[in-house]
Short mmCIF file of C-alpha atoms in Angstrom, two decimals:
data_model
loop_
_atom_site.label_atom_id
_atom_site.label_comp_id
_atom_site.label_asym_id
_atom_site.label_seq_id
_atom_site.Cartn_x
_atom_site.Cartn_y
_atom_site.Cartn_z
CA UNK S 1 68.84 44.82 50.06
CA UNK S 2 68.82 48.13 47.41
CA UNK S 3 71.21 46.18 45.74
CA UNK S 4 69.78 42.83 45.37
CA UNK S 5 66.74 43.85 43.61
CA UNK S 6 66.76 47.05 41.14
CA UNK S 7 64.37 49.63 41.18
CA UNK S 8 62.82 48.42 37.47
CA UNK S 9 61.97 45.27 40.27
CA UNK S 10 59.12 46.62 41.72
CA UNK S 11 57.03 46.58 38.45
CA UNK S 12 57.73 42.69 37.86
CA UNK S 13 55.12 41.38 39.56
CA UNK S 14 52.44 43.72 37.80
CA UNK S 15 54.51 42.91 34.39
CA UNK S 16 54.15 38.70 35.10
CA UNK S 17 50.11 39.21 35.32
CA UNK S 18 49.65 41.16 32.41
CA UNK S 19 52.41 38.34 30.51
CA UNK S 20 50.17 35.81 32.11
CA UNK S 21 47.20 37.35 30.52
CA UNK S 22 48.99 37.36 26.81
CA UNK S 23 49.90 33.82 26.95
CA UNK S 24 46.48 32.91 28.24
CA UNK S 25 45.30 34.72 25.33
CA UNK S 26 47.63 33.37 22.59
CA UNK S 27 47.18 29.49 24.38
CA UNK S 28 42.94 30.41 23.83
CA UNK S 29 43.21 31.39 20.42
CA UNK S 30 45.42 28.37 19.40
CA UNK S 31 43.47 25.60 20.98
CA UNK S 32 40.42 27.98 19.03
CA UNK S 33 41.82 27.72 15.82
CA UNK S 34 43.68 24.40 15.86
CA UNK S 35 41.18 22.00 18.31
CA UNK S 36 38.49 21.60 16.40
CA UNK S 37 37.82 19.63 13.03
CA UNK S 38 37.87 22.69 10.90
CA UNK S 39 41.88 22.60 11.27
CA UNK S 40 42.02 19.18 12.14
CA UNK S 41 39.71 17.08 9.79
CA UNK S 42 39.07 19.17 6.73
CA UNK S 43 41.12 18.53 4.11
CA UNK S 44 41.82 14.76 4.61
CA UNK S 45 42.35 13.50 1.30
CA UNK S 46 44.08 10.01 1.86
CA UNK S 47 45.43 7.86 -1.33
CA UNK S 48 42.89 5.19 -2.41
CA UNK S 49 44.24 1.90 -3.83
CA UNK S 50 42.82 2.96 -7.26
CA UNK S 51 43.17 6.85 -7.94
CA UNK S 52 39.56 7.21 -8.69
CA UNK S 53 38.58 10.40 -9.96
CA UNK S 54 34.86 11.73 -9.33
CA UNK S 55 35.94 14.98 -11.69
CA UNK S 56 36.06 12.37 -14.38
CA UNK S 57 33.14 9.77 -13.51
CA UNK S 58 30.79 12.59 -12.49
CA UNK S 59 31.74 15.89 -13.72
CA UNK S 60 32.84 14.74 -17.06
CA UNK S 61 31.13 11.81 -17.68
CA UNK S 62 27.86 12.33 -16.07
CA UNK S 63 27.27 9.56 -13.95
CA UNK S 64 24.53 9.89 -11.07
CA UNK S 65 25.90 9.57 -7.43
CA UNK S 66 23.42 7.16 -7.01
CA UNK S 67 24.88 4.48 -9.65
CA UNK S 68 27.17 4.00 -7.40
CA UNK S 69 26.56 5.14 -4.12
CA UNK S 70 22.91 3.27 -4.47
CA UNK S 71 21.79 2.97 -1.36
CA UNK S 72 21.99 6.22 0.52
CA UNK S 73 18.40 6.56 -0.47
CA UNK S 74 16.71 3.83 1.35
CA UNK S 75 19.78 3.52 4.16
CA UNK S 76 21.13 5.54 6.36
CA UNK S 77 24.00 4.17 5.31
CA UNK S 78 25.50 5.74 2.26
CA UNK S 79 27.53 2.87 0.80
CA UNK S 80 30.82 2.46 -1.24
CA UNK S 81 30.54 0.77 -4.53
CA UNK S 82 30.97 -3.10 -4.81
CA UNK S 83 33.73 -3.74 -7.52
CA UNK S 84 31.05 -5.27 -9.95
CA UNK S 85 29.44 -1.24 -10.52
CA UNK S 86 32.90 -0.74 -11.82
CA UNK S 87 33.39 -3.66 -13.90
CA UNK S 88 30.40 -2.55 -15.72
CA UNK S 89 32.43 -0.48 -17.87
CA UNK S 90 35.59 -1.34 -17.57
CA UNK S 91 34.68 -4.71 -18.19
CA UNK S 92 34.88 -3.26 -21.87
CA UNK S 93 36.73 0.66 -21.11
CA UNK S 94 40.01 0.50 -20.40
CA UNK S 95 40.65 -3.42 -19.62
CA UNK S 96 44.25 -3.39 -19.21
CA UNK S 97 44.72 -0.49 -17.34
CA UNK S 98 46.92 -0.93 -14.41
CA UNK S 99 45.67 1.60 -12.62
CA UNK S 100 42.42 -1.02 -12.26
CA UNK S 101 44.08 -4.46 -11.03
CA UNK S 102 43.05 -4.11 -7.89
CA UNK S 103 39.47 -3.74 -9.07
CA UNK S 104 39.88 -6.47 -11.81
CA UNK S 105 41.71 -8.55 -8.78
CA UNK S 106 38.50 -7.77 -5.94
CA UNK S 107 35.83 -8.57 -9.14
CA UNK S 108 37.71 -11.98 -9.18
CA UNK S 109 38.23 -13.09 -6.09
CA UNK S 110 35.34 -11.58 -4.03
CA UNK S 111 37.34 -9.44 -1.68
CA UNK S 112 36.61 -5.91 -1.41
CA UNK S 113 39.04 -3.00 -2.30
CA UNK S 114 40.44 -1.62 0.08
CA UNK S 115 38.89 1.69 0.13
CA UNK S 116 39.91 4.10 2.93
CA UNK S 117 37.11 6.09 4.44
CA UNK S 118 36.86 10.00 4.70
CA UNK S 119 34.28 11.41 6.37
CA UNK S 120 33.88 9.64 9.71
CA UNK S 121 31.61 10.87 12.32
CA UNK S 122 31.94 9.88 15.79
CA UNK S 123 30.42 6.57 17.11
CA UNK S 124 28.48 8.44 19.57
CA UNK S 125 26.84 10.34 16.53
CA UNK S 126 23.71 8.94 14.87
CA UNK S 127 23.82 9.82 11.25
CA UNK S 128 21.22 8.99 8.28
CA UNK S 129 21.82 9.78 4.78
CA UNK S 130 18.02 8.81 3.65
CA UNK S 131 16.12 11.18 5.74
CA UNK S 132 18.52 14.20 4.43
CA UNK S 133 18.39 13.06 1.26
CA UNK S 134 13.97 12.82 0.76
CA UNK S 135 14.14 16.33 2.57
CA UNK S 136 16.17 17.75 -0.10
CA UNK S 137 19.41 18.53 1.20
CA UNK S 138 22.24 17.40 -1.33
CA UNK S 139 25.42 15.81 -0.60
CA UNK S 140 27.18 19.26 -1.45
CA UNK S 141 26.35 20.67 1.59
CA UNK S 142 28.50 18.39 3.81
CA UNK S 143 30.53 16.57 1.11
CA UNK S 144 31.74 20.17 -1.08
CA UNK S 145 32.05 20.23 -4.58
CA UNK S 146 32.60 16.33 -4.61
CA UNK S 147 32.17 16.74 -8.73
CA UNK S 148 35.67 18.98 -9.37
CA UNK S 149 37.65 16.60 -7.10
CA UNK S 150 40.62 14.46 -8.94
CA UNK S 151 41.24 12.79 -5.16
CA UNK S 152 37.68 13.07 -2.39
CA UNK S 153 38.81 15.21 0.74
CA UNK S 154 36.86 16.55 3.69
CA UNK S 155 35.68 19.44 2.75
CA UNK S 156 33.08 20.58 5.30
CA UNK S 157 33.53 20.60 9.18
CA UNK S 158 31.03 18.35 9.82
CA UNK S 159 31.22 19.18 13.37
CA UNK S 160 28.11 19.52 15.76
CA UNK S 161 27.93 23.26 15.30
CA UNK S 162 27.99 22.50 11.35
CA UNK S 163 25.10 19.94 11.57
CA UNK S 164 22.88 22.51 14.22
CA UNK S 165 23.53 25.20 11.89
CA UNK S 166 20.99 23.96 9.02
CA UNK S 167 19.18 22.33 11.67
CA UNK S 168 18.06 25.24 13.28
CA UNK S 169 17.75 27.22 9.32
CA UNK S 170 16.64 24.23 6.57
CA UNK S 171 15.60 26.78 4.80
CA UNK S 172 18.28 28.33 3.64
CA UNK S 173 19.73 25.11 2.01
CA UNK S 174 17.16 22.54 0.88
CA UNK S 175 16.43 22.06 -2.80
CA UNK S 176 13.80 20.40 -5.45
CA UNK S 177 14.39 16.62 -5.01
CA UNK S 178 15.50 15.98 -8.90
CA UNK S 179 18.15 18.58 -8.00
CA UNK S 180 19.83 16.22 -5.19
CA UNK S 181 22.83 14.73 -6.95
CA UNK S 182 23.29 17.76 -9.55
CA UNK S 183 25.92 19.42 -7.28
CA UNK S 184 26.45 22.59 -9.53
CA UNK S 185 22.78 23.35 -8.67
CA UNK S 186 22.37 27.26 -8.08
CA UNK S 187 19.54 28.86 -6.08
CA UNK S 188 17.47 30.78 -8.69
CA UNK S 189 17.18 34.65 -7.82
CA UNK S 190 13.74 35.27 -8.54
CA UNK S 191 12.29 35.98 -5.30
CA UNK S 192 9.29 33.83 -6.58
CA UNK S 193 11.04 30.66 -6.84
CA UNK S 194 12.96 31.19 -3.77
CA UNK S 195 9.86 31.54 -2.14
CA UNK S 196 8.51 28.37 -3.68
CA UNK S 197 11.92 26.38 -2.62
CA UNK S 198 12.02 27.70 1.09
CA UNK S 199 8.45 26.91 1.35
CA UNK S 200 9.06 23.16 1.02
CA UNK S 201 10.26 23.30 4.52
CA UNK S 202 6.49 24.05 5.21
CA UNK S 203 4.81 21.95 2.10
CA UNK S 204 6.97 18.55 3.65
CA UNK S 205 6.63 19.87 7.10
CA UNK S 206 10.44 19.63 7.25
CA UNK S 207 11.48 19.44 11.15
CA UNK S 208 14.79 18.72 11.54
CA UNK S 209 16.00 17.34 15.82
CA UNK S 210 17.51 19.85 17.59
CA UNK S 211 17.36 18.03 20.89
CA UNK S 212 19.90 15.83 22.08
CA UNK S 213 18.78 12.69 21.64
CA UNK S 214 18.11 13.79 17.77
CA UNK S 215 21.97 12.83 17.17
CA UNK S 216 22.98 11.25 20.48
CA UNK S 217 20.47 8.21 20.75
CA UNK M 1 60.82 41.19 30.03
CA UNK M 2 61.55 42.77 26.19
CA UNK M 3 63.27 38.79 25.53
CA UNK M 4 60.32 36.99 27.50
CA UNK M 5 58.06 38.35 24.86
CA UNK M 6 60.37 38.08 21.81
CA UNK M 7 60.68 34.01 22.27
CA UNK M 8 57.08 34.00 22.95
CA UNK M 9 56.52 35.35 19.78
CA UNK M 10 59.26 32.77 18.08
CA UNK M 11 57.84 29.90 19.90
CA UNK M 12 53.82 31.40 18.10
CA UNK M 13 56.03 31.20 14.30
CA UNK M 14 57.72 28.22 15.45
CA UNK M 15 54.35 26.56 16.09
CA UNK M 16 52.39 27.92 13.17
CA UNK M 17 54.92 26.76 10.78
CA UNK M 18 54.83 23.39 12.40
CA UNK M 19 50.74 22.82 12.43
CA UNK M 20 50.29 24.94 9.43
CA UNK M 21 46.29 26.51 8.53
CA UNK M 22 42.98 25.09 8.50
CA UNK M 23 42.21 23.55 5.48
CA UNK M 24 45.52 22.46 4.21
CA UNK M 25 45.52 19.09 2.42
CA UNK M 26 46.99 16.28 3.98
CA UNK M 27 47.06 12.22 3.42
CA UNK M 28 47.41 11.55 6.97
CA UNK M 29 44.44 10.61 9.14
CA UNK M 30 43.14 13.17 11.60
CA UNK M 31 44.90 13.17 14.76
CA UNK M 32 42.96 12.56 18.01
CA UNK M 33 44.35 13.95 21.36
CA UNK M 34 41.46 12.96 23.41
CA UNK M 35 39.54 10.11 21.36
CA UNK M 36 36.84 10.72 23.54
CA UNK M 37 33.45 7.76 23.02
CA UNK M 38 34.97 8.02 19.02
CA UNK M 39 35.63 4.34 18.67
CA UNK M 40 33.11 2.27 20.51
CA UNK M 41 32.99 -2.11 19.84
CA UNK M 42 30.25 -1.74 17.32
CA UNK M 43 30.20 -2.21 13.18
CA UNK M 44 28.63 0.41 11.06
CA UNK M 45 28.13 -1.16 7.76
CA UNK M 46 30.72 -1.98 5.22
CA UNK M 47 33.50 -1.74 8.27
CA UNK M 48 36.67 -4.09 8.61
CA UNK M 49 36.42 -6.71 11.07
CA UNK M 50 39.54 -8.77 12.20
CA UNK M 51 37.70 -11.74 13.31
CA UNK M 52 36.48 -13.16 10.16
CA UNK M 53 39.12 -14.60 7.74
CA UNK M 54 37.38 -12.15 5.26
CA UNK M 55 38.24 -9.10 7.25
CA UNK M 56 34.76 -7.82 6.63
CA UNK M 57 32.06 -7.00 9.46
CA UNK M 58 29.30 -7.84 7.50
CA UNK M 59 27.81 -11.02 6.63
CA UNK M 60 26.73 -12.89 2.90
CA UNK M 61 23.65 -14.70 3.58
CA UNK M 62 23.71 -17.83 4.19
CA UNK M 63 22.87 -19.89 0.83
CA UNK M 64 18.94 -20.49 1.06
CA UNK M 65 18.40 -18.22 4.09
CA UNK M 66 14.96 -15.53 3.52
CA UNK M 67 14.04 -13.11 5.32
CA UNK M 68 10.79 -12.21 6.57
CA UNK M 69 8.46 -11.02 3.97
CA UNK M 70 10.91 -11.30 1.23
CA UNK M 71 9.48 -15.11 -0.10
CA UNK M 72 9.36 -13.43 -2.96
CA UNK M 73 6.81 -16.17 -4.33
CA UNK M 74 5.37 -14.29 -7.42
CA UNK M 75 7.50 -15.52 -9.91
CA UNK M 76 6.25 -13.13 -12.61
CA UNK M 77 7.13 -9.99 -10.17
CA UNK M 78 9.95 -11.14 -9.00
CA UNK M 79 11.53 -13.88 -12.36
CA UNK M 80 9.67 -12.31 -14.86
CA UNK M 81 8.25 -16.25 -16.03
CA UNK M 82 5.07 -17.58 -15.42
CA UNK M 83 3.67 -20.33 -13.69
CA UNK M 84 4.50 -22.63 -16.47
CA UNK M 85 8.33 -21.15 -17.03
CA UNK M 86 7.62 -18.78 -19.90
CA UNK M 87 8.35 -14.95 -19.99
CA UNK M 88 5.98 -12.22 -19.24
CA UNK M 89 4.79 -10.64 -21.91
CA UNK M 90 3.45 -7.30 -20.62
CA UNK M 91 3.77 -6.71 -17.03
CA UNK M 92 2.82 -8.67 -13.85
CA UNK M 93 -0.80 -8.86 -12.95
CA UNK M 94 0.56 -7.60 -9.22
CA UNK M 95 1.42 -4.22 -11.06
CA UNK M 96 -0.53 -1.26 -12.23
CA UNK M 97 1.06 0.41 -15.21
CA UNK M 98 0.24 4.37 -14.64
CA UNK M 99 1.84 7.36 -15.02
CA UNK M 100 3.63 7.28 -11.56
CA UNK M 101 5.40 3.97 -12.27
CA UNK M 102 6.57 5.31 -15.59
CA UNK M 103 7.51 8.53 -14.07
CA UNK M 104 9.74 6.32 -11.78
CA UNK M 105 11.32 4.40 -14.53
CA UNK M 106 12.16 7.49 -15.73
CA UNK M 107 14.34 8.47 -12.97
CA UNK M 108 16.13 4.95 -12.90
CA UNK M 109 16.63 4.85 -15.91
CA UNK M 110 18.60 8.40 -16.13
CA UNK M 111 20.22 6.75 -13.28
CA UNK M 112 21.56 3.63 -13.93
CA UNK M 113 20.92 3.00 -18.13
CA UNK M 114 21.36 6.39 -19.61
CA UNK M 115 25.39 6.04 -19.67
CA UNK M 116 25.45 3.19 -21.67
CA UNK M 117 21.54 3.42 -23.80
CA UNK M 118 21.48 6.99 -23.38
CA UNK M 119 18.55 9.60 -22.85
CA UNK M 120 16.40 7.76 -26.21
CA UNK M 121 17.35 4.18 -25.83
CA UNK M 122 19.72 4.02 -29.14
CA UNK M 123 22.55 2.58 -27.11
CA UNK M 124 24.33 6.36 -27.94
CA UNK M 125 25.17 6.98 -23.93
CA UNK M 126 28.35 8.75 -22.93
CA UNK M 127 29.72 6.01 -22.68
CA UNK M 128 29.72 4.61 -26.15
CA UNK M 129 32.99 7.15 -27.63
CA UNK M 130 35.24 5.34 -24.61
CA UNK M 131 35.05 2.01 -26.00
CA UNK M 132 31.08 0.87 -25.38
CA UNK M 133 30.96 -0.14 -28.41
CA UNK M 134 29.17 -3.23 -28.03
CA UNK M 135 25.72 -1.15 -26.82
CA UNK M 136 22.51 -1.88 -28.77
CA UNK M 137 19.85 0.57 -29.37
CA UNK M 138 16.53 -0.65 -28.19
CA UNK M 139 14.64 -0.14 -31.46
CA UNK M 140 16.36 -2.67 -33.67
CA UNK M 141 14.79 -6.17 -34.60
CA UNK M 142 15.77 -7.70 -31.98
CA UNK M 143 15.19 -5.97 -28.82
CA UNK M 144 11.73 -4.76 -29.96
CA UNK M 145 10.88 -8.79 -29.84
CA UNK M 146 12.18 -8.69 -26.47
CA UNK M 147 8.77 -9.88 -24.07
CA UNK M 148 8.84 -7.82 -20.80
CA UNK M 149 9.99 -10.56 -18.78
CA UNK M 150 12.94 -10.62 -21.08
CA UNK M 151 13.85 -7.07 -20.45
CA UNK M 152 13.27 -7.61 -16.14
CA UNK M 153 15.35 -10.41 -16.51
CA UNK M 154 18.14 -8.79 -18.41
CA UNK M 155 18.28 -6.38 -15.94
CA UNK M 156 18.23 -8.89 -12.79
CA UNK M 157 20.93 -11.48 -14.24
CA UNK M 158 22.66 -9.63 -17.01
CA UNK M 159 22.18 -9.67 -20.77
CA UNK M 160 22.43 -13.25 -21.91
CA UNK M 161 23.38 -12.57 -25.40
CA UNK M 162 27.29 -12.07 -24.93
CA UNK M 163 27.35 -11.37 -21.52
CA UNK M 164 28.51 -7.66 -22.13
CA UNK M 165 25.68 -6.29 -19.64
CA UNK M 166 26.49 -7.32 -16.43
CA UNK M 167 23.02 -7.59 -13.58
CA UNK M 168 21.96 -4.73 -12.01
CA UNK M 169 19.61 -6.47 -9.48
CA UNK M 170 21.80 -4.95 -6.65
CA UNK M 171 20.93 -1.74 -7.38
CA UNK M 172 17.47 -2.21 -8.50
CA UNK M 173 14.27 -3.94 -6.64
CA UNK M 174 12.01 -5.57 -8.78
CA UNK M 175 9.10 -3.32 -8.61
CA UNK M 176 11.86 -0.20 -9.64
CA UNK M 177 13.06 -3.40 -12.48
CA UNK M 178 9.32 -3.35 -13.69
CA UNK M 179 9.32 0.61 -13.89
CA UNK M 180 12.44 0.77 -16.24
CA UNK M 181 11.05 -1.86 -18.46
CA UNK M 182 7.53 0.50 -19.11
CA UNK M 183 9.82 3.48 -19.59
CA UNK M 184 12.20 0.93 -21.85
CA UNK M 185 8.74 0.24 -23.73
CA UNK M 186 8.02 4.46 -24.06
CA UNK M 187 11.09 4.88 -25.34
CA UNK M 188 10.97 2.25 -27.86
CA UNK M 189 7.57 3.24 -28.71
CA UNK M 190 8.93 6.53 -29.31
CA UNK M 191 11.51 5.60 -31.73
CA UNK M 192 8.70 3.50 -33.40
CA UNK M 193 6.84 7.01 -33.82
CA UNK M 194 5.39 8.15 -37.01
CA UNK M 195 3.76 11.49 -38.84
CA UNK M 196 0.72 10.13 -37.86
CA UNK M 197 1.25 9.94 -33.90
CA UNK M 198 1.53 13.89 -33.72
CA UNK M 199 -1.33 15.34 -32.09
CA UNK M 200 -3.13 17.90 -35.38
CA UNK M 201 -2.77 20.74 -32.67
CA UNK M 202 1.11 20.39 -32.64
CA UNK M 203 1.92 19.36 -36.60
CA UNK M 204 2.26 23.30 -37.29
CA UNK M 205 4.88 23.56 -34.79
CA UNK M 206 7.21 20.94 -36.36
CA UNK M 207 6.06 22.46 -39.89
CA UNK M 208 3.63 19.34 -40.51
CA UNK M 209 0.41 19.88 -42.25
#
């Protein structure tokens, strides 16, 4: 039997645990990092019909989110513009521009553009822009620095941990309601005003749902 | 053992090359492994729907279909006429004209005007160096004739003049119409300023006597 099995043998079984253990331990950290929407949902950026630029329309030009995007303060629903809010301008800017047939084409003929959606929550999630929105939290906190972007991508996690994280600490991220849409908005320093702007959370007796059935209803 | 551990460690490149870092840009939709309750048989709003030959979930009204509470029977609140088909001059009696509704205008107006009329109502907005060129200033003959119900009712059906304003009733409900026309009023007010409108107390600031 000596020669069947080598000496070195007798340490295999102790050497297959502790292997066991390193590939249960490189397997953990993987589905860590890569299983969650932080790997596998940030940084969507999908190619829209018309390349639509918000670093032009907003950071450059100026325009409010909410000439657009005009309902997400009486909705929950935070809508995509109808092809008419473009044809405002470029009714008159830019008529011929291919880039814009298929809004020119949608304007015509009633059918929307085919816009293909970024952030999408679970169905099992309820979501409402409104309430965030009158509480003063701005769409930079879950939407990024939508202002610099050429093409919109996910930016923020937007997973349950992300949403319970200011839920449990408001706090730390609401804002003066004028200050909503301006998404270059920095927290002043003076301890004074910070004071002022985390008392808000007291003055609009700001209680965000922790619970359960806060989300899952 | 030593080459147990040395693919192990080729197979961790291998599959870090493959699925990349967090973050990384990428046009494709997120994958779902386990699509858990993610897609249940309801519409949220503005979602595709195969059934209709529209491909849209939701609806258009039904032509002459109202909704509860939204008669909308006060024609000078809601048409800017009155009863016998003539425009509102000043504002509906179902309105009070204060410093809140103005306030409110105010914040429309930044909104949804200012990129065209600009931030004092001479038709100057951003817009106006990319080819807007066709943007009046409120303060000219014209437009300072305008009766209020003129004003609401360029805003709910579009400028009649050369149809180069298009409606903004979609964005705008009438009471929020009726709070952009006061602040449409203060602004051409203020353009119609003269020396005599400063307040004594602040002529020495803008070196007035």
């Amino acid at each position: 039997m000596s020669q069947l099995f080598p000496k070195s043998a007798n340490r295999l079984p102790l050497q297959i645990v502790i292997y066991l253990f390193v590939l249960g331990g490189i397997a953990s950290a993987g589905i860590n990092y890569y299983a969650t929407n932080k790997y596998s949902n940030v940084g969507y950026t999908p190619v829209q019909p018309v390349p639509f630029s918000h670093a032009l329309h907003n950071g450059q030009l100026g325009i409010d989110c909410r000439y657009c995007h005009s309902f997400e303060e009486k909705s929950g629903f935070s809508n995509v513009p109808t092809s008419q809010t473009c044809m405002n301008c470029h009714s008159l800017i830019k008529t011929d521009s291919p880039l814009l047939a298929p809004v020119r084409a949608s304007y015509a003929s009633g059918d929307p553009v085919p816009w293909i959606q970024v952030h999408i929550l679970p169905d099992y999630v309820y979501f409402n822009h409104s309430i965030h929105l009158a509480r003063g939290i701005s769409c930079v906190e879950c939407h990024g620095q939508i202002n610099r972007m050429e093409v919109v991508g996910q930016a923020k996690s937007l997973t349950m941990g992300f949403c319970l994280d200011c839920h449990r600490d408001p706090a730390a991220h609401i804002r003066p309601h004028d200050q909503i849409t301006n998404l270059d908005w920095q927290r002043p320093t003076d301890p004074v005003e910070v004071k002022k702007i985390e008392g808000y959370v007291h003055d609009w007796n700001v209680k965000p749902p922790q619970s359960c059935s806060g989300c899952h209803r | 053992m030593r080459y147990v551990y040395f693919f192990t460690a080729l197979f961790v490149v291998l599959a870090v090359s493959v699925l990349g870092f967090r973050g990384s840009v990428s046009t494709k939709p997120p994958l779902e492994l386990i699509p858990d309750m993610d897609h249940q048989a309801k519409y949220k709003p503005q979602a595709a729907s195969p059934f209709f030959a529209d491909g849209r979930a939701d609806r258009p009204l039904p032509p002459g279909v109202v909704a509860r509470g939204d008669l909308r029977e006060d024609d000078q609140l809601y048409r800017g006429k009155n009863s016998d088909g003539t425009w509102v001059h000043g504002f509906p009696a179902a309105l009070t004209v204060d410093a809140k509704l103005l306030a409110r205008g105010q914040e429309r107006y930044t909104i949804y005007c200012q990129p065209c009329h600009g931030a004092v109502g001479d038709g100057n907005g951003i817009t106006k160096q990319y080819g807007m060129g066709a943007t009046p200033s409120y303060a000219d003959d014209r437009r300072l004739k305008l009766s209020g119900g003129e004003i609401f009712d360029t805003i709910t059906n579009g400028s009649v003049l050369n149809k180069n304003m298009l409606p903004y009733a979609d964005k705008l409900v009438p009471e929020d119409r009726w709070a952009v026309v006061a602040y449409v009023r203060a602004l051409q007010r203020a353009q119609q300023g003269t020396v005599a409108d400063v307040p004594p107390e602040h002529k020495p600031e803008l070196g007035l006597k």
